[in-house]
mmCIF file of C-alpha atoms in Angstrom:
data_model
loop_
_atom_site.group_PDB
_atom_site.id
_atom_site.type_symbol
_atom_site.label_atom_id
_atom_site.label_comp_id
_atom_site.label_asym_id
_atom_site.label_seq_id
_atom_site.Cartn_x
_atom_site.Cartn_y
_atom_site.Cartn_z
ATOM 1 C CA GLN V 10 -0.144 -0.023 -0.024
ATOM 2 C CA SER V 11 1.653 3.190 -1.216
ATOM 3 C CA ALA V 12 1.353 6.434 0.939
ATOM 4 C CA LEU V 13 -1.252 8.901 -0.151
ATOM 5 C CA THR V 14 0.370 12.029 -2.020
ATOM 6 C CA GLN V 15 0.381 15.502 -0.440
ATOM 7 C CA PRO V 16 2.247 18.443 -1.444
ATOM 8 C CA ALA V 17 5.645 18.631 0.675
ATOM 9 C CA SER V 18 4.774 22.493 1.860
ATOM 10 C CA VAL V 19 2.301 25.008 1.716
ATOM 11 C CA SER V 20 2.397 28.499 2.980
ATOM 12 C CA GLY V 21 0.264 31.557 3.459
ATOM 13 C CA SER V 22 -0.035 34.789 5.310
ATOM 14 C CA PRO V 23 -2.610 35.383 8.513
ATOM 15 C CA GLY V 24 -5.948 35.498 7.498
ATOM 16 C CA GLN V 25 -5.545 34.060 4.090
ATOM 17 C CA SER V 26 -6.914 30.387 3.075
ATOM 18 C CA ILE V 27 -4.541 27.386 2.167
ATOM 19 C CA THR V 28 -5.747 24.143 0.872
ATOM 20 C CA ILE V 29 -3.955 20.901 0.999
ATOM 21 C CA SER V 30 -4.480 17.945 -1.332
ATOM 22 C CA CYS V 31 -4.171 14.232 -0.584
ATOM 23 C CA THR V 32 -4.393 12.030 -3.717
ATOM 24 C CA GLY V 33 -4.945 8.266 -3.522
ATOM 25 C CA THR V 34 -6.567 5.860 -5.482
ATOM 26 C CA SER V 35 -9.925 4.250 -6.444
ATOM 27 C CA SER V 36 -8.841 1.424 -3.478
ATOM 28 C CA ASP V 37 -8.813 4.258 -0.973
ATOM 29 C CA VAL V 38 -9.690 7.721 -0.955
ATOM 30 C CA GLY V 39 -11.979 7.209 -4.053
ATOM 31 C CA ALA V 40 -13.552 3.987 -2.359
ATOM 32 C CA TYR V 41 -14.715 5.202 0.854
ATOM 33 C CA ASN V 42 -15.703 8.540 2.667
ATOM 34 C CA TYR V 43 -13.070 7.631 5.301
ATOM 35 C CA VAL V 44 -10.510 10.414 4.718
ATOM 36 C CA SER V 45 -9.453 11.837 7.877
ATOM 37 C CA TRP V 46 -6.938 14.698 8.694
ATOM 38 C CA TYR V 47 -4.512 15.309 11.666
ATOM 39 C CA GLN V 48 -2.357 18.223 12.608
ATOM 40 C CA GLN V 49 1.048 17.503 14.416
ATOM 41 C CA HIS V 50 2.977 20.034 16.002
ATOM 42 C CA PRO V 51 6.853 19.351 16.725
ATOM 43 C CA GLY V 52 7.286 16.859 19.487
ATOM 44 C CA LYS V 53 3.864 16.202 19.812
ATOM 45 C CA ALA V 54 1.266 13.235 19.026
ATOM 46 C CA PRO V 55 -1.091 14.049 15.981
ATOM 47 C CA LYS V 56 -4.528 15.468 16.797
ATOM 48 C CA LEU V 57 -7.525 14.600 14.606
ATOM 49 C CA MET V 58 -9.192 17.442 12.941
ATOM 50 C CA ILE V 59 -11.244 16.069 10.376
ATOM 51 C CA TYR V 60 -12.944 12.823 10.006
ATOM 52 C CA ASP V 61 -15.363 11.153 7.093
ATOM 53 C CA VAL V 62 -14.263 13.589 5.015
ATOM 54 C CA THR V 63 -16.141 16.389 6.116
ATOM 55 C CA ASN V 64 -16.745 16.190 9.969
ATOM 56 C CA ARG V 65 -14.957 18.059 12.729
ATOM 57 C CA PRO V 66 -14.509 16.596 16.151
ATOM 58 C CA SER V 67 -15.716 18.812 19.139
ATOM 59 C CA GLY V 68 -13.495 21.518 19.718
ATOM 60 C CA VAL V 69 -11.711 21.930 16.449
ATOM 61 C CA SER V 70 -12.276 25.451 15.008
ATOM 62 C CA ASP V 71 -14.578 25.614 12.279
ATOM 63 C CA ARG V 72 -11.790 27.444 10.287
ATOM 64 C CA PHE V 73 -10.770 23.662 9.192
ATOM 65 C CA SER V 74 -12.908 22.084 6.407
ATOM 66 C CA GLY V 75 -12.533 19.090 4.490
ATOM 67 C CA SER V 76 -13.903 17.876 1.072
ATOM 68 C CA LYS V 77 -13.269 15.351 -1.649
ATOM 69 C CA SER V 78 -13.600 14.745 -5.324
ATOM 70 C CA GLY V 79 -12.703 11.534 -6.726
ATOM 71 C CA ASN V 80 -9.476 10.064 -5.526
ATOM 72 C CA THR V 81 -8.253 13.422 -3.915
ATOM 73 C CA GLY V 82 -9.364 14.639 -0.723
ATOM 74 C CA SER V 83 -8.777 18.463 0.538
ATOM 75 C CA LEU V 84 -8.083 20.008 3.718
ATOM 76 C CA THR V 85 -8.815 23.759 3.977
ATOM 77 C CA VAL V 86 -7.753 26.040 6.368
ATOM 78 C CA SER V 87 -9.410 29.626 6.370
ATOM 79 C CA GLY V 88 -8.367 32.841 8.467
ATOM 80 C CA LEU V 89 -4.905 31.256 8.722
ATOM 81 C CA GLN V 90 -3.322 32.033 12.089
ATOM 82 C CA ALA V 91 0.135 31.453 13.611
ATOM 83 C CA GLU V 92 -0.694 28.352 15.483
ATOM 84 C CA ASP V 93 -1.730 26.648 12.512
ATOM 85 C CA GLU V 94 1.906 26.298 11.635
ATOM 86 C CA ALA V 95 2.460 22.485 11.998
ATOM 87 C CA ASP V 96 2.647 19.309 9.815
ATOM 88 C CA TYR V 97 -0.779 18.015 8.512
ATOM 89 C CA TYR V 98 -1.624 14.374 7.481
ATOM 90 C CA CYS V 99 -4.366 12.831 5.818
ATOM 91 C CA SER V 100 -5.311 9.319 6.082
ATOM 92 C CA SER V 101 -7.782 6.702 4.372
ATOM 93 C CA TYR V 102 -9.549 3.613 4.861
ATOM 94 C CA THR V 103 -8.524 1.057 2.213
ATOM 95 C CA SER V 104 -10.014 -1.951 0.526
ATOM 96 C CA SER V 105 -7.540 -4.022 2.387
ATOM 97 C CA ARG V 106 -9.436 -2.941 5.519
ATOM 98 C CA THR V 107 -5.975 -1.494 6.554
ATOM 99 C CA LEU V 108 -5.203 2.466 7.166
ATOM 100 C CA VAL V 109 -2.926 4.394 4.863
ATOM 101 C CA PHE V 110 -1.149 7.817 5.542
ATOM 102 C CA GLY V 111 -0.431 10.765 3.433
ATOM 103 C CA THR V 112 3.125 11.859 2.882
ATOM 104 C CA GLY V 113 2.605 15.008 5.060
ATOM 105 C CA THR V 114 2.543 18.750 4.431
ATOM 106 C CA LYS V 115 4.617 21.501 6.353
ATOM 107 C CA VAL V 116 2.308 24.403 6.690
ATOM 108 C CA THR V 117 4.264 27.682 7.496
ATOM 109 C CA VAL V 118 2.417 30.584 8.311
ATOM 110 C CA LEU V 119 4.325 33.731 6.772
ATOM 111 C CA GLN W 30 -11.904 11.525 29.992
ATOM 112 C CA VAL W 31 -10.030 9.232 27.429
ATOM 113 C CA GLN W 32 -6.441 8.803 27.783
ATOM 114 C CA LEU W 33 -3.728 6.130 26.390
ATOM 115 C CA VAL W 34 -0.677 6.146 28.412
ATOM 116 C CA GLN W 35 2.308 4.320 26.896
ATOM 117 C CA SER W 36 5.424 2.822 28.263
ATOM 118 C CA GLY W 37 8.800 4.418 28.479
ATOM 119 C CA ALA W 38 11.641 4.651 25.726
ATOM 120 C CA GLU W 39 13.622 1.624 24.798
ATOM 121 C CA VAL W 40 17.043 1.076 23.501
ATOM 122 C CA LYS W 41 17.666 -2.296 21.674
ATOM 123 C CA LYS W 42 20.463 -3.834 19.631
ATOM 124 C CA PRO W 43 19.544 -5.011 16.162
ATOM 125 C CA GLY W 44 17.887 -8.327 15.820
ATOM 126 C CA ALA W 45 16.249 -7.952 19.240
ATOM 127 C CA SER W 46 12.753 -7.585 20.038
ATOM 128 C CA VAL W 47 10.776 -4.572 21.565
ATOM 129 C CA LYS W 48 7.331 -4.822 23.277
ATOM 130 C CA VAL W 49 5.468 -1.179 23.659
ATOM 131 C CA SER W 50 2.456 -1.014 25.895
ATOM 132 C CA CYS W 51 -0.627 1.384 25.433
ATOM 133 C CA LYS W 52 -2.793 1.342 28.629
ATOM 134 C CA ALA W 53 -6.386 2.940 28.003
ATOM 135 C CA SER W 54 -8.712 4.558 30.062
ATOM 136 C CA GLY W 55 -12.080 6.621 30.243
ATOM 137 C CA TYR W 56 -13.717 4.554 27.697
ATOM 138 C CA THR W 57 -15.062 1.109 27.575
ATOM 139 C CA PHE W 58 -11.960 -0.920 25.948
ATOM 140 C CA THR W 59 -13.536 -3.516 24.092
ATOM 141 C CA THR W 60 -15.714 -0.846 22.159
ATOM 142 C CA TYR W 61 -13.203 0.475 19.714
ATOM 143 C CA GLY W 62 -10.157 -0.802 18.177
ATOM 144 C CA ILE W 63 -6.474 0.164 18.837
ATOM 145 C CA ASN W 64 -4.156 1.089 16.077
ATOM 146 C CA TRP W 65 -0.128 1.279 15.925
ATOM 147 C CA VAL W 66 1.582 3.891 14.104
ATOM 148 C CA ARG W 67 5.263 4.990 13.839
ATOM 149 C CA GLN W 68 7.118 8.311 12.911
ATOM 150 C CA ALA W 69 10.655 7.746 12.163
ATOM 151 C CA PRO W 70 12.947 10.792 13.186
ATOM 152 C CA GLY W 71 12.045 13.814 10.621
ATOM 153 C CA GLN W 72 9.600 11.180 8.564
ATOM 154 C CA GLY W 73 5.723 10.956 8.316
ATOM 155 C CA LEU W 74 3.264 8.653 9.888
ATOM 156 C CA GLU W 75 3.379 5.066 9.040
ATOM 157 C CA TRP W 76 0.320 2.824 9.965
ATOM 158 C CA MET W 77 1.463 -0.515 11.221
ATOM 159 C CA GLY W 78 -1.833 -2.520 12.291
ATOM 160 C CA TRP W 79 -4.866 -2.437 14.606
ATOM 161 C CA ILE W 80 -6.426 -4.700 16.866
ATOM 162 C CA ASN W 81 -10.422 -5.313 17.863
ATOM 163 C CA PRO W 82 -10.119 -5.694 21.737
ATOM 164 C CA TYR W 83 -13.574 -7.414 21.710
ATOM 165 C CA ASN W 84 -12.388 -10.547 19.651
ATOM 166 C CA GLY W 85 -8.853 -10.234 19.193
ATOM 167 C CA ASN W 86 -8.794 -9.862 15.330
ATOM 168 C CA THR W 87 -5.873 -8.021 13.974
ATOM 169 C CA ASN W 88 -4.662 -6.446 10.589
ATOM 170 C CA TYR W 89 -1.287 -5.531 9.788
ATOM 171 C CA ALA W 90 0.275 -3.614 7.185
ATOM 172 C CA GLN W 91 2.059 -5.455 4.515
ATOM 173 C CA ASN W 92 5.367 -4.113 5.476
ATOM 174 C CA PHE W 93 5.117 -5.282 8.873
ATOM 175 C CA GLN W 94 3.635 -8.816 8.287
ATOM 176 C CA GLY W 95 5.384 -11.647 10.180
ATOM 177 C CA ARG W 96 7.415 -9.182 12.089
ATOM 178 C CA VAL W 97 4.933 -7.176 14.336
ATOM 179 C CA THR W 98 2.290 -8.718 16.801
ATOM 180 C CA VAL W 99 -0.511 -6.685 18.388
ATOM 181 C CA THR W 100 -2.180 -8.103 21.409
ATOM 182 C CA THR W 101 -4.417 -6.732 24.175
ATOM 183 C CA ASP W 102 -5.163 -7.577 27.695
ATOM 184 C CA THR W 103 -8.852 -6.643 28.413
ATOM 185 C CA SER W 104 -8.320 -7.175 32.104
ATOM 186 C CA THR W 105 -6.011 -4.160 32.371
ATOM 187 C CA SER W 106 -7.327 -2.166 29.259
ATOM 188 C CA THR W 107 -3.986 -2.438 27.813
ATOM 189 C CA SER W 108 -2.678 -3.349 24.155
ATOM 190 C CA HIS W 109 0.721 -4.536 23.658
ATOM 191 C CA MET W 110 2.959 -4.040 20.360
ATOM 192 C CA GLU W 111 5.660 -6.492 19.728
ATOM 193 C CA LEU W 112 8.348 -5.794 16.875
ATOM 194 C CA ARG W 113 10.842 -8.493 16.292
ATOM 195 C CA SER W 114 14.116 -8.653 14.289
ATOM 196 C CA LEU W 115 14.771 -5.080 14.821
ATOM 197 C CA ARG W 116 16.888 -2.992 12.126
ATOM 198 C CA SER W 117 18.387 0.508 12.581
ATOM 199 C CA ASP W 118 15.623 1.971 10.491
ATOM 200 C CA ASP W 119 13.075 0.626 13.071
ATOM 201 C CA THR W 120 14.458 3.693 15.035
ATOM 202 C CA ALA W 121 10.994 5.810 15.781
ATOM 203 C CA VAL W 122 8.326 6.959 17.973
ATOM 204 C CA TYR W 123 5.715 4.352 18.422
ATOM 205 C CA TYR W 124 1.942 5.681 18.976
ATOM 206 C CA CYS W 125 -1.037 4.032 19.831
ATOM 207 C CA ALA W 126 -4.453 5.597 18.890
ATOM 208 C CA LYS W 127 -7.737 4.564 19.421
ATOM 209 C CA PHE W 128 -10.270 4.228 16.600
ATOM 210 C CA GLY W 129 -13.435 6.623 16.692
ATOM 211 C CA GLY W 130 -16.695 5.625 15.534
ATOM 212 C CA ASP W 131 -15.530 5.202 12.248
ATOM 213 C CA ASN W 132 -11.980 4.663 10.687
ATOM 214 C CA SER W 133 -10.260 7.898 12.047
ATOM 215 C CA LEU W 134 -7.567 7.845 15.290
ATOM 216 C CA ASP W 135 -9.728 10.261 17.720
ATOM 217 C CA TYR W 136 -6.900 9.363 20.708
ATOM 218 C CA TRP W 137 -3.345 9.039 20.743
ATOM 219 C CA GLY W 138 -0.949 8.253 23.185
ATOM 220 C CA GLN W 139 2.028 10.057 23.986
ATOM 221 C CA GLY W 140 4.608 8.047 22.171
ATOM 222 C CA THR W 141 7.276 5.811 22.807
ATOM 223 C CA LEU W 142 10.716 6.576 21.540
ATOM 224 C CA VAL W 143 12.538 3.029 20.361
ATOM 225 C CA THR W 144 16.054 3.424 19.555
ATOM 226 C CA VAL W 145 18.076 0.569 17.734
ATOM 227 C CA SER W 146 21.426 0.709 17.821
ATOM 228 C CA SER W 147 24.657 -1.501 18.463
#
C-alpha cells in the first residue's frame, strides 16, 4: 500500500486560506468516505482535525474544513493563524481493511 | 476523559525484539479498535496495524507482516505491540491510537521512542 500523495509544503499569510490536497486511488480515497486529517506540532502526538471527509470533532475550529472529489481529498484552513503552523497528514481506509497515511505537508504561516 | 498512556523509551540492539504497551482509560476498552502508528525521525506517519479488543482480530500493514504482533489484555485495558528482528531503520516514535466510531484515530498515546543501535 503506497502512501497517499500530499504536497511537501504549503504557506500563507495570516488571514489567508490554504488548501492541502491528498491524492490516493480508487482502492482508498476514491472508494470510501473515510478520509481523515491530522495536525501535528513538533514533538507532539497527532491531533484529529477532520474525519469522514467533512466532519470536525468537538473542539476543532470551524476554520478547518474538508472535502473530496474522486481520488483526492482536501483540507482547507481559512483565516490562517500562527498556531496553524504545523505538519498535516491525511489518512484513508483502504479496500484491504487497513489505513494508509499521506506523505505529510508542512504548513508555514508567513 | 479518554487517555492512552504508553510505556517508556527503549534502546535495543539490532536483531532484538521490543514490546511497547498502551494502557487505555476513560472509555469501554472493548468497544473501539486500537491502532499502532510509527514515525521515524523527521519522517511521516506510518500505519502498522490494528486490533479489535472485543474479539482479538488483527490486521497488519503488509510492510510489517510476520514481524509485528499486536495483542490486548482486556483485564487491564492494555494493548501491546511487539516488533521483532529490529533494524536500525526501526528507530522511531511508536504511537498507539484509538479508533473513533469510524476509521479515524480520535485519541493518541504520548508516543514511545524506540532506538535501535549497536
